[in-house]
XYZ file of N, CA and C in Angstrom:
708
model
N 83.018 76.172 126.916
C 83.774 77.366 126.540
C 84.794 77.712 127.632
N 85.881 78.323 127.217
C 86.916 78.686 128.182
C 86.493 79.849 129.060
N 85.621 80.694 128.548
C 85.174 81.874 129.290
C 83.726 81.685 129.708
N 83.438 81.950 130.970
C 82.076 81.832 131.478
C 81.217 82.947 130.900
N 79.985 82.616 130.529
C 79.078 83.629 129.983
C 78.636 84.586 131.076
N 77.963 85.649 130.690
C 77.492 86.643 131.645
C 76.544 86.026 132.669
N 75.895 84.921 132.306
C 74.978 84.229 133.215
C 75.600 82.998 133.858
N 76.910 82.881 133.772
C 77.601 81.800 134.458
C 77.595 80.464 133.743
N 77.332 80.449 132.442
C 77.270 79.194 131.693
C 78.611 78.899 131.016
N 78.917 77.589 130.882
C 80.190 77.186 130.286
C 80.044 76.158 129.170
N 78.883 75.527 129.059
C 78.703 74.445 128.089
C 77.490 74.708 127.196
N 77.551 74.156 125.979
C 76.456 74.287 125.014
C 75.845 72.917 124.776
N 74.524 72.852 124.836
C 73.794 71.647 124.456
C 73.045 71.962 123.166
N 73.462 71.327 122.071
C 72.856 71.559 120.761
C 71.909 70.413 120.434
N 70.657 70.739 120.117
C 69.641 69.744 119.774
C 69.131 70.049 118.372
N 69.162 69.048 117.489
C 68.732 69.228 116.104
C 67.615 68.244 115.780
N 66.519 68.754 115.235
C 65.426 67.906 114.765
C 65.836 67.269 113.441
N 65.789 65.952 113.373
C 66.263 65.240 112.187
C 65.413 65.536 110.953
N 64.129 65.805 111.145
C 63.220 66.046 110.015
C 63.435 67.428 109.403
N 63.369 68.451 110.225
C 63.398 69.828 109.725
C 64.773 70.477 109.797
N 65.679 69.895 110.597
C 66.985 70.478 110.906
C 66.852 71.736 111.762
N 65.670 71.962 112.337
C 65.519 73.067 113.287
C 66.429 72.788 114.476
N 67.074 73.828 114.963
C 68.081 73.663 116.009
C 67.729 74.478 117.245
N 67.936 73.859 118.397
C 67.786 74.539 119.679
C 69.136 74.519 120.388
N 69.456 75.574 121.102
C 70.670 75.585 121.916
C 70.294 75.902 123.356
N 70.909 75.183 124.263
C 70.740 75.424 125.692
C 72.130 75.554 126.304
N 72.224 76.343 127.351
C 73.515 76.619 127.962
C 73.514 76.129 129.405
N 74.622 75.487 129.787
C 74.706 74.813 131.075
C 75.897 75.326 131.880
N 75.723 75.352 133.200
C 76.849 75.672 134.075
C 77.793 74.483 134.204
N 77.217 73.287 134.208
C 78.002 72.059 134.259
C 77.283 70.988 133.457
N 78.010 69.951 133.063
C 77.401 68.872 132.291
C 76.374 68.100 133.105
N 76.456 68.199 134.427
C 75.487 67.515 135.288
C 74.068 68.039 135.077
N 73.945 69.245 134.526
C 72.619 69.822 134.288
C 71.946 69.250 133.044
N 72.699 68.515 132.224
C 72.173 68.037 130.940
C 70.941 67.143 131.062
N 70.921 66.124 131.937
C 69.742 65.251 131.995
C 68.443 65.995 132.277
N 68.442 66.863 133.279
C 67.227 67.617 133.608
C 66.834 68.542 132.465
N 67.818 69.153 131.817
C 67.542 70.043 130.693
C 66.919 69.273 129.534
N 67.446 68.093 129.246
C 66.929 67.278 128.145
C 65.502 66.827 128.420
N 65.231 66.383 129.631
C 63.882 65.930 129.985
C 62.884 67.076 129.876
N 63.256 68.242 130.389
C 62.377 69.412 130.295
C 62.114 69.774 128.841
N 63.158 69.739 128.023
C 63.007 70.052 126.599
C 62.068 69.067 125.918
N 62.253 67.784 126.160
C 61.428 66.766 125.507
C 59.957 66.904 125.884
N 59.690 67.189 127.134
C 58.302 67.385 127.566
C 57.690 68.600 126.870
N 58.462 69.674 126.802
C 57.940 70.909 126.209
C 57.732 70.758 124.708
N 58.692 70.145 124.021
C 58.603 70.054 122.566
C 57.516 69.075 122.138
N 57.255 68.055 122.948
C 56.179 67.111 122.635
C 54.826 67.807 122.662
N 54.644 68.686 123.638
C 53.398 69.450 123.727
C 53.323 70.479 122.610
N 54.434 71.175 122.362
C 54.455 72.241 121.360
C 54.165 71.713 119.963
N 54.764 70.594 119.609
C 54.613 70.050 118.258
C 53.482 69.036 118.149
N 52.902 68.692 119.294
C 51.825 67.689 119.298
C 52.269 66.406 118.593
N 53.503 66.014 118.876
C 54.068 64.815 118.255
C 55.109 64.222 119.198
N 55.059 62.925 119.446
C 56.022 62.316 120.369
C 57.408 62.186 119.748
N 58.423 62.277 120.577
C 59.790 62.008 120.143
C 60.002 60.499 120.191
N 60.488 59.917 119.104
C 60.626 58.467 118.995
C 62.060 58.003 119.231
N 63.013 58.732 118.641
C 64.421 58.331 118.711
C 65.282 59.529 119.088
N 66.259 59.296 119.943
C 67.258 60.307 120.288
C 68.636 59.719 120.018
N 69.480 60.495 119.328
C 70.849 60.063 119.057
C 71.818 60.993 119.782
N 72.725 60.417 120.525
C 73.737 61.189 121.244
C 75.060 60.433 121.193
N 76.123 61.099 121.669
C 77.346 60.339 121.886
C 77.199 59.593 123.214
N 78.239 58.871 123.603
C 78.119 58.079 124.825
C 78.764 58.748 126.029
N 78.731 60.077 126.045
C 79.203 60.813 127.207
C 78.308 60.562 128.410
N 78.860 60.743 129.598
C 78.102 60.455 130.822
C 76.913 61.389 131.007
N 76.947 62.569 130.362
C 75.801 63.469 130.473
C 74.580 62.910 129.759
N 74.804 61.946 128.852
C 73.696 61.293 128.140
C 73.486 59.845 128.588
N 74.573 59.197 128.962
C 74.505 57.805 129.413
C 74.406 57.766 130.934
N 73.212 57.867 131.457
C 73.026 57.855 132.902
C 71.650 57.295 133.239
N 71.474 56.948 134.501
C 70.246 56.292 134.928
C 69.043 57.212 134.841
N 69.249 58.504 135.085
C 68.132 59.459 135.047
C 67.484 59.471 133.665
N 68.290 59.602 132.628
C 67.742 59.624 131.272
C 67.224 58.252 130.852
N 67.906 57.191 131.264
C 67.445 55.845 130.903
C 66.040 55.587 131.433
N 65.818 55.944 132.684
C 64.494 55.745 133.287
C 63.444 56.564 132.548
N 63.786 57.812 132.218
C 62.808 58.657 131.517
C 62.534 58.131 130.115
N 63.577 57.797 129.363
C 63.383 57.277 128.008
C 62.520 56.022 128.018
N 62.771 55.132 128.969
C 61.967 53.911 129.069
C 60.509 54.226 129.384
N 60.288 55.250 130.200
C 58.921 55.573 130.625
C 58.080 56.158 129.499
N 58.736 56.770 128.501
C 57.991 57.387 127.394
C 58.282 56.698 126.058
N 58.911 55.534 126.126
C 59.177 54.704 124.932
C 60.038 55.411 123.889
N 61.083 56.089 124.357
C 62.053 56.707 123.454
C 63.242 55.769 123.279
N 63.625 55.535 122.038
C 64.807 54.731 121.739
C 66.045 55.617 121.761
N 67.030 55.231 122.561
C 68.258 56.012 122.679
C 69.357 55.337 121.872
N 69.758 55.977 120.781
C 70.841 55.463 119.949
C 72.108 56.253 120.230
N 73.241 55.554 120.284
C 74.500 56.200 120.636
C 75.547 56.006 119.551
N 76.460 56.958 119.462
C 77.596 56.825 118.561
C 78.855 57.124 119.350
N 79.970 56.690 118.875
C 81.229 56.832 119.582
C 81.655 58.290 119.646
N 82.238 58.670 120.778
C 82.690 60.053 120.964
C 83.701 60.447 119.895
N 84.570 59.527 119.492
C 85.641 59.841 118.537
C 85.241 59.606 117.083
N 83.955 59.417 116.840
C 83.470 59.268 115.457
C 82.317 60.232 115.216
N 82.605 61.555 115.185
C 81.545 62.549 115.022
C 80.801 62.440 113.704
N 81.429 61.778 112.706
C 80.743 61.635 111.425
C 79.464 60.818 111.554
N 79.358 60.015 112.619
C 78.146 59.235 112.838
C 76.969 60.132 113.205
N 77.260 61.310 113.709
C 76.206 62.266 114.044
C 76.536 63.592 113.376
N 76.758 63.523 112.059
C 77.295 64.651 111.316
C 76.468 65.907 111.354
N 75.140 65.789 111.355
C 74.283 66.975 111.336
C 74.535 67.835 112.562
N 74.548 67.219 113.743
C 74.759 67.971 114.980
C 76.173 68.530 115.038
N 77.157 67.731 114.656
C 78.543 68.191 114.702
C 78.763 69.384 113.778
N 78.212 69.319 112.581
C 78.352 70.447 111.643
C 77.646 71.682 112.169
N 76.457 71.495 112.722
C 75.719 72.640 113.238
C 76.448 73.268 114.414
N 77.023 72.454 115.268
C 77.769 72.969 116.407
C 78.948 73.821 115.939
N 79.709 73.323 114.960
C 80.845 74.091 114.436
C 80.380 75.376 113.767
N 79.292 75.290 113.011
C 78.770 76.467 112.315
C 78.342 77.542 113.301
N 77.677 77.143 114.370
C 77.198 78.105 115.363
C 78.354 78.775 116.093
N 79.346 77.990 116.496
C 80.489 78.558 117.208
C 81.264 79.513 116.305
N 81.463 79.138 115.051
C 82.191 80.003 114.120
C 81.415 81.287 113.840
N 80.106 81.165 113.648
C 79.282 82.357 113.412
C 79.328 83.286 114.614
N 79.228 82.718 115.815
C 79.265 83.532 117.032
C 80.611 84.229 117.183
N 81.685 83.533 116.859
C 83.016 84.135 116.952
C 83.124 85.353 116.040
N 82.647 85.219 114.814
C 82.697 86.333 113.864
C 81.822 87.488 114.344
N 80.644 87.179 114.865
C 79.743 88.219 115.371
C 80.382 88.987 116.519
N 81.057 88.285 117.420
C 81.720 88.943 118.545
C 82.881 89.812 118.072
N 83.612 89.329 117.089
C 84.754 90.091 116.578
C 84.299 91.391 115.922
N 83.324 91.301 115.034
C 82.932 92.480 114.266
C 82.081 93.456 115.074
N 81.434 92.981 116.131
C 80.692 93.900 117.001
C 81.572 94.414 118.134
N 82.759 93.827 118.276
C 83.687 94.154 119.361
C 83.025 93.968 120.720
N 82.204 92.949 120.810
C 81.502 92.654 122.056
C 82.416 91.892 123.010
N 82.206 92.047 124.312
C 82.994 91.276 125.280
C 82.691 89.788 125.155
N 83.675 88.964 125.417
C 83.523 87.525 125.217
C 82.489 86.893 126.135
N 82.163 87.562 127.254
C 81.173 86.937 128.134
C 79.773 86.942 127.521
N 79.629 87.524 126.338
C 78.349 87.471 125.618
C 78.338 86.360 124.565
N 79.249 85.389 124.690
C 79.325 84.322 123.681
C 78.036 83.508 123.596
N 77.377 83.267 124.725
C 76.141 82.469 124.696
C 75.047 83.202 123.928
N 74.960 84.517 124.133
C 73.968 85.305 123.402
C 74.273 85.307 121.903
N 75.557 85.361 121.559
C 75.934 85.329 120.140
C 75.561 83.991 119.504
N 75.802 82.898 120.200
C 75.453 81.578 119.668
C 73.947 81.434 119.531
N 73.192 81.878 120.535
C 71.729 81.786 120.467
C 71.178 82.618 119.316
N 71.768 83.796 119.091
C 71.329 84.653 117.987
C 71.657 84.020 116.643
N 72.848 83.454 116.524
C 73.222 82.760 115.290
C 72.279 81.598 115.021
N 71.908 80.883 116.065
C 71.000 79.740 115.920
C 69.634 80.190 115.418
N 69.085 81.230 116.024
C 67.775 81.734 115.608
C 67.822 82.220 114.160
N 68.882 82.947 113.811
C 69.007 83.479 112.454
C 69.118 82.357 111.426
N 69.894 81.330 111.738
C 70.037 80.213 110.810
C 68.737 79.431 110.668
N 68.004 79.274 111.749
C 66.701 78.606 111.659
C 65.756 79.341 110.712
N 65.918 80.655 110.637
C 65.025 81.482 109.814
C 65.546 81.710 108.399
N 66.761 81.282 108.101
C 67.352 81.659 106.814
C 67.907 80.504 105.988
N 68.395 79.465 106.631
C 68.958 78.342 105.875
C 67.830 77.528 105.241
N 67.963 77.222 103.970
C 66.927 76.478 103.248
C 67.217 74.974 103.303
N 66.236 74.216 103.755
C 66.332 72.756 103.752
C 66.195 72.280 102.304
N 67.198 71.612 101.778
C 67.214 71.244 100.360
C 66.046 70.338 99.981
N 65.681 69.447 100.862
C 64.625 68.484 100.537
C 63.268 69.156 100.395
N 62.987 70.135 101.259
C 61.659 70.745 101.287
C 61.624 72.154 100.709
N 62.806 72.732 100.438
C 62.902 74.100 99.933
C 62.226 75.092 100.883
N 62.372 74.847 102.166
C 61.823 75.721 103.197
C 62.848 75.854 104.317
N 62.689 76.902 105.112
C 63.574 77.064 106.258
C 63.135 76.133 107.382
N 64.040 75.781 108.288
C 63.647 74.997 109.456
C 62.530 75.672 110.253
N 62.580 77.000 110.349
C 61.539 77.728 111.069
C 60.170 77.452 110.464
N 60.088 77.506 109.143
C 58.803 77.296 108.474
C 58.322 75.859 108.632
N 59.239 74.905 108.601
C 58.855 73.509 108.746
C 58.320 73.212 110.143
N 58.892 73.859 111.142
C 58.453 73.625 112.520
C 57.202 74.417 112.863
N 57.150 75.679 112.449
C 56.058 76.571 112.848
C 54.933 76.675 111.823
N 55.161 76.099 110.624
C 54.160 76.091 109.557
C 53.781 77.501 109.104
N 54.735 78.384 109.182
C 54.578 79.739 108.653
C 55.966 80.299 108.390
N 56.034 81.253 107.470
C 57.318 81.853 107.135
C 57.784 82.770 108.266
N 59.077 82.853 108.496
C 59.577 83.759 109.530
C 59.425 85.213 109.113
N 59.262 86.089 110.078
C 59.179 87.524 109.823
C 60.593 88.089 109.829
N 61.165 88.288 108.654
C 62.553 88.732 108.585
C 62.725 90.176 109.058
N 61.642 90.936 109.129
C 61.733 92.301 109.649
C 62.032 92.309 111.143
N 61.842 91.154 111.781
C 62.116 91.028 113.211
C 63.614 90.889 113.472
N 64.383 90.560 112.434
C 65.813 90.314 112.592
C 66.607 91.617 112.613
N 67.649 91.635 113.431
C 68.529 92.806 113.520
C 69.982 92.354 113.616
N 70.884 93.304 113.441
C 72.318 93.023 113.429
C 72.834 92.896 114.859
N 73.520 91.792 115.140
C 74.084 91.586 116.471
C 75.073 92.701 116.801
N 74.921 93.283 117.975
C 75.803 94.355 118.406
C 75.360 95.741 118.000
N 74.247 95.847 117.260
C 73.765 97.160 116.822
C 73.379 98.028 118.016
N 73.665 99.317 117.900
C 73.246 100.257 118.939
C 71.728 100.339 118.952
N 71.159 100.325 120.138
C 69.709 100.457 120.255
C 69.368 101.238 121.514
N 68.112 101.651 121.586
C 67.683 102.524 122.675
C 66.442 101.945 123.336
N 66.627 101.112 124.363
C 65.470 100.578 125.083
C 64.833 101.659 125.938
N 63.517 101.625 126.008
C 62.795 102.616 126.796
C 63.207 102.528 128.252
N 63.495 103.679 128.854
C 63.877 103.746 130.259
C 62.621 103.675 131.111
N 62.458 102.585 131.857
C 61.237 102.407 132.640
C 61.432 102.704 134.119
N 62.531 103.388 134.453
C 62.724 103.762 135.860
C 61.676 104.790 136.279
N 61.219 104.681 137.504
C 60.189 105.591 137.999
C 60.760 106.925 138.464
N 62.090 107.004 138.622
C 62.692 108.207 139.205
C 63.406 109.081 138.178
N 63.097 108.907 136.895
C 63.851 109.664 135.891
C 63.413 111.126 135.821
N 62.205 111.431 136.260
C 61.744 112.809 136.239
C 61.408 113.305 134.848
N 60.937 114.529 134.772
C 60.510 115.086 133.490
C 61.675 115.346 132.548
N 62.852 115.653 133.106
C 63.998 115.998 132.269
C 64.959 114.827 132.079
N 64.653 113.710 132.669
C 65.524 112.544 132.549
C 65.426 111.900 131.182
N 66.436 111.137 130.843
C 66.454 110.445 129.553
C 65.352 109.403 129.503
N 64.594 109.434 128.435
C 63.487 108.493 128.280
C 63.960 107.130 127.782
N 65.189 107.064 127.278
C 65.726 105.796 126.785
C 67.148 105.611 127.286
N 67.536 104.367 127.476
C 68.917 104.024 127.760
C 69.628 103.732 126.441
N 70.936 103.591 126.516
C 71.711 103.151 125.359
C 72.097 101.698 125.583
N 71.866 100.892 124.580
C 72.198 99.482 124.709
C 72.708 98.907 123.407
N 72.977 97.613 123.428
C 73.443 96.894 122.248
C 72.572 95.663 122.054
N 72.096 95.486 120.841
C 71.243 94.333 120.543
C 72.069 93.048 120.583
N 71.609 92.066 121.382
C 72.373 90.815 121.504
C 71.504 89.577 121.303
N 70.262 89.753 120.819
C 69.507 88.545 120.516
C 68.015 88.650 120.724
N 67.402 87.472 120.787
C 65.949 87.354 120.840
C 65.548 86.540 122.065
N 64.455 86.944 122.686
C 63.963 86.216 123.851
C 63.551 84.806 123.461
N 63.863 83.847 124.315
C 63.469 82.460 124.061
C 62.038 82.193 124.498
N 61.466 83.117 125.263
C 60.149 82.876 125.857
C 59.052 83.809 125.361
N 59.412 84.856 124.644
C 58.400 85.814 124.197
C 58.891 86.521 122.941
N 58.015 87.308 122.335
C 58.373 88.071 121.137
C 59.040 89.374 121.573
N 60.266 89.260 122.036
C 60.990 90.414 122.564
C 62.458 90.321 122.167
N 63.143 91.446 122.292
C 64.565 91.511 121.984
C 65.379 91.453 123.271
N 66.596 90.933 123.152
C 67.531 90.948 124.273
C 68.538 92.070 124.038
N 68.688 92.919 125.030
C 69.537 94.100 124.913
C 70.518 94.130 126.084
N 71.786 94.388 125.777
C 72.767 94.612 126.828
C 72.748 96.095 127.156
N 72.251 96.436 128.339
C 72.082 97.820 128.764
C 73.424 98.382 129.224
N 73.892 99.423 128.552
C 75.206 99.971 128.873
C 75.239 100.623 130.255
N 74.101 101.162 130.697
C 74.055 101.813 132.009
C 74.087 100.800 133.145
N 73.255 99.777 133.050
C 73.135 98.813 134.143
C 74.119 97.655 134.031
N 74.737 97.493 132.843
C 75.629 96.361 132.571
C 74.906 95.026 132.727
N 73.606 95.029 132.420
C 72.803 93.817 132.520
C 72.039 93.578 131.221
N 71.596 92.327 131.036
C 70.775 91.975 129.881
C 69.312 92.183 130.227
N 68.592 92.829 129.328
C 67.164 93.044 129.514
C 66.423 92.530 128.288
N 65.160 92.179 128.475
C 64.298 91.760 127.370
C 63.164 92.760 127.234
N 62.973 93.277 126.022
C 61.964 94.306 125.811
C 61.567 94.380 124.344
N 60.355 94.848 124.102
C 59.916 95.180 122.751
C 59.955 96.684 122.535
N 60.086 97.436 123.633
C 60.105 98.896 123.566
C 61.533 99.377 123.316
N 61.972 99.231 122.077
C 63.345 99.568 121.739
C 63.402 100.061 120.296
N 64.250 101.054 120.051
C 64.491 101.525 118.685
C 65.940 101.221 118.321
N 66.178 100.960 117.034
C 67.492 100.502 116.581
C 68.183 101.554 115.721
N 69.505 101.606 115.847
C 70.348 102.447 115.004
C 71.449 101.556 114.435
N 71.143 100.851 113.351
C 72.076 99.877 112.799
C 73.080 100.497 111.830
N 72.986 101.813 111.606
C 73.917 102.474 110.701
C 75.127 103.035 111.426
N 74.998 103.236 112.742
C 76.116 103.770 113.510
C 77.147 102.674 113.770
N 78.373 103.102 114.006
C 79.441 102.150 114.300
C 79.188 101.526 115.661
N 79.326 100.203 115.735
C 79.167 99.521 117.010
C 80.317 99.916 117.921
N 80.033 100.149 119.194
C 81.062 100.668 120.080
C 80.885 100.112 121.483
N 81.018 98.804 121.643
C 81.003 98.221 122.974
C 82.171 98.795 123.767
N 81.960 98.980 125.054
C 83.064 99.384 125.903
C 84.124 98.289 125.879
N 85.356 98.677 125.934
C 86.442 97.707 125.842
C 86.686 97.051 127.198
N 86.735 95.733 127.190
C 86.970 94.961 128.400
C 88.317 94.259 128.273
N 88.768 93.710 129.370
C 90.055 93.027 129.341
C 90.024 91.795 128.460
N 88.873 91.120 128.379
C 88.745 89.933 127.524
C 88.215 90.353 126.165
N 89.112 90.730 125.281
C 88.705 91.160 123.952
C 88.611 89.957 123.027
N 87.586 89.902 122.183
C 87.452 88.757 121.295
C 88.570 88.687 120.277
N 89.078 87.496 120.071
C 90.109 87.276 119.074
C 89.783 86.044 118.261
N 90.456 85.894 117.157
C 90.120 84.811 116.239
C 90.266 83.441 116.875
N 91.209 83.284 117.799
C 91.468 81.962 118.350
C 91.111 81.858 119.827
N 90.374 82.819 120.357
C 90.140 82.836 121.799
C 88.829 82.209 122.208
N 87.982 81.839 121.248
C 86.708 81.228 121.594
C 86.625 79.853 120.969
N 86.730 78.834 121.793
C 86.626 77.462 121.314
C 85.673 76.697 122.189
N 84.957 75.756 121.597
C 84.019 74.951 122.377
C 84.783 73.914 123.169
N 84.171 73.525 124.299
C 84.817 72.527 125.126
C 83.814 71.702 125.856
């Protein structure tokens, strides 16, 4: 991405399960982080799904074609298949998902009037929502259900950019202090059953379950110099 995220990330790593079409997104500061990220993901997903990864398909970029990944793939008997960088149709599922996620995130940022440095949160939220809502034609189930073997809880979903009120957990607020801060909903925790909120007071992202939502009010992010526009967010 042309604009660095609030956490200093510039690149998106999109991983799609060929069976379920479940999608994971990871964000990188540089492409050099890709090998370690991929190895960590493969170890975690093998344990989570109790099933070994047999084949990985990537383009032949240096972030995938390197000795670190080759040694790891050989050690766990993973077959690495490659397709040409200039022939994305060879890996159409990932390419389509990448475009869909970026376009969805762009629209979410525009309509919530969120600052562009929240692009990574918008993409992650779009990914989670699509995993829970898109129906796999072959199985007539969502990717979430195919991976987790249960239906997603749609009541857990909220509108990106919605005004919300996370509980104020400061110890110095006193008896008359505000019990809640004002924030904007920007996604779901990757590690727990919690929401990600951009706290307007601290200008930081927090994860919490102690939050109430007001999705009927007009979204009103503070205006920043980098305002989202139709052509200002492109993947790179």
